[in-house]
Amino acid sequence: MKNCPKFGKVILAAMVHELYRSGLGEVLFDKLAATVFSWCHVNRELLPGYDTLLKICCKLGESKIVLCEEGTKHKLQKLQLNYPSDDVTFALKESPDLPWLSKYL
């Protein structure tokens, strides 16, 4: 997880945040993308494209960090962490390239 690209880390942190907030075990890609866009805007990061976020989620799915719902890749796709959220939080807490990320974890 520490070797993920920058937006991969943001996506994972947003997943942890949304899972804690909702209390559910999975999150919709659309909701996740809205959180990522909001965080990037507030922290003056370059806003990624919707398709870029979807590609990163697919790569996280290929590496088995995230479990993706089978079928078409679209904004209503369900995503689930394949690791405990505490492990993801610990891995991303001290990310040197995204110092603002820790305030959301």
XYZ file of C-alpha atoms in Angstrom:
105
model
C 0.000 0.000 0.000
C 2.899 2.321 0.659
C 4.037 1.767 -2.938
C 0.691 2.781 -4.441
C 0.566 5.847 -6.673
C -0.484 9.106 -5.059
C -4.150 8.904 -6.041
C -4.195 5.223 -5.100
C -3.378 6.262 -1.547
C -6.072 8.938 -1.634
C -8.605 6.370 -2.884
C -7.695 3.908 -0.126
C -7.941 6.615 2.541
C -11.292 7.730 1.119
C -12.504 4.125 1.251
C -11.548 3.834 4.922
C -13.222 7.185 5.623
C -16.439 6.233 3.801
C -16.566 2.787 5.405
C -16.236 4.292 8.896
C -18.777 6.979 8.080
C -21.395 4.650 6.623
C -20.768 1.628 8.842
C -21.127 -0.628 5.800
C -18.615 -3.093 4.392
C -18.629 -1.693 0.869
C -18.759 1.650 -0.881
C -20.021 2.735 -4.297
C -17.426 4.091 -6.704
C -19.550 7.205 -7.274
C -19.496 8.085 -3.557
C -15.778 7.345 -3.357
C -15.019 9.580 -6.344
C -16.997 12.452 -4.793
C -14.940 12.164 -1.595
C -11.648 12.084 -3.525
C -12.641 15.139 -5.610
C -13.657 17.019 -2.465
C -10.411 16.234 -0.630
C -8.260 17.128 -3.638
C -10.101 20.422 -4.082
C -9.807 21.373 -0.394
C -6.107 20.436 -0.250
C -5.241 22.084 -3.579
C -4.227 18.878 -5.303
C -4.599 18.312 -9.008
C -8.101 16.956 -9.613
C -7.976 13.528 -11.259
C -10.400 12.587 -13.986
C -13.257 10.189 -13.333
C -11.726 7.681 -15.736
C -8.348 7.996 -13.999
C -9.908 7.111 -10.650
C -11.687 4.145 -12.207
C -8.408 2.891 -13.711
C -6.657 3.220 -10.340
C -9.489 1.312 -8.632
C -9.138 -1.431 -11.251
C -5.380 -1.622 -10.589
C -6.048 -1.828 -6.839
C -8.491 -4.616 -7.653
C -5.900 -6.450 -9.758
C -3.445 -6.297 -6.865
C -6.178 -7.619 -4.522
C -5.996 -4.629 -2.176
C -9.575 -3.790 -3.125
C -12.330 -6.227 -4.064
C -14.323 -4.963 -7.044
C -17.824 -6.050 -7.947
C -17.866 -8.356 -10.960
C -19.280 -7.051 -14.213
C -19.046 -3.734 -15.952
C -16.910 -0.963 -14.595
C -19.162 2.006 -13.924
C -19.963 4.591 -11.307
C -22.314 2.297 -9.366
C -19.696 -0.418 -8.970
C -19.303 -1.649 -5.386
C -15.820 -1.688 -3.851
C -14.620 -3.344 -0.666
C -11.277 -3.363 1.144
C -9.556 -6.744 1.164
C -7.561 -5.802 4.282
C -8.722 -4.524 7.656
C -9.235 -0.771 7.574
C -6.902 -0.391 10.569
C -4.063 -1.890 8.514
C -4.751 0.515 5.654
C -4.861 3.436 8.086
C -1.536 2.417 9.640
C 0.114 2.034 6.225
C -1.042 5.432 4.950
C -0.844 7.491 8.147
C 2.695 8.775 7.576
C 2.634 9.192 3.804
C 5.402 11.715 2.960
C 3.951 12.699 -0.423
C 0.489 13.413 1.052
C 0.946 14.966 4.518
C -2.690 16.175 4.599
C -4.029 12.632 4.220
C -3.548 11.759 7.900
C -6.242 14.222 9.026
C -8.867 12.097 7.254
C -7.713 8.772 8.705
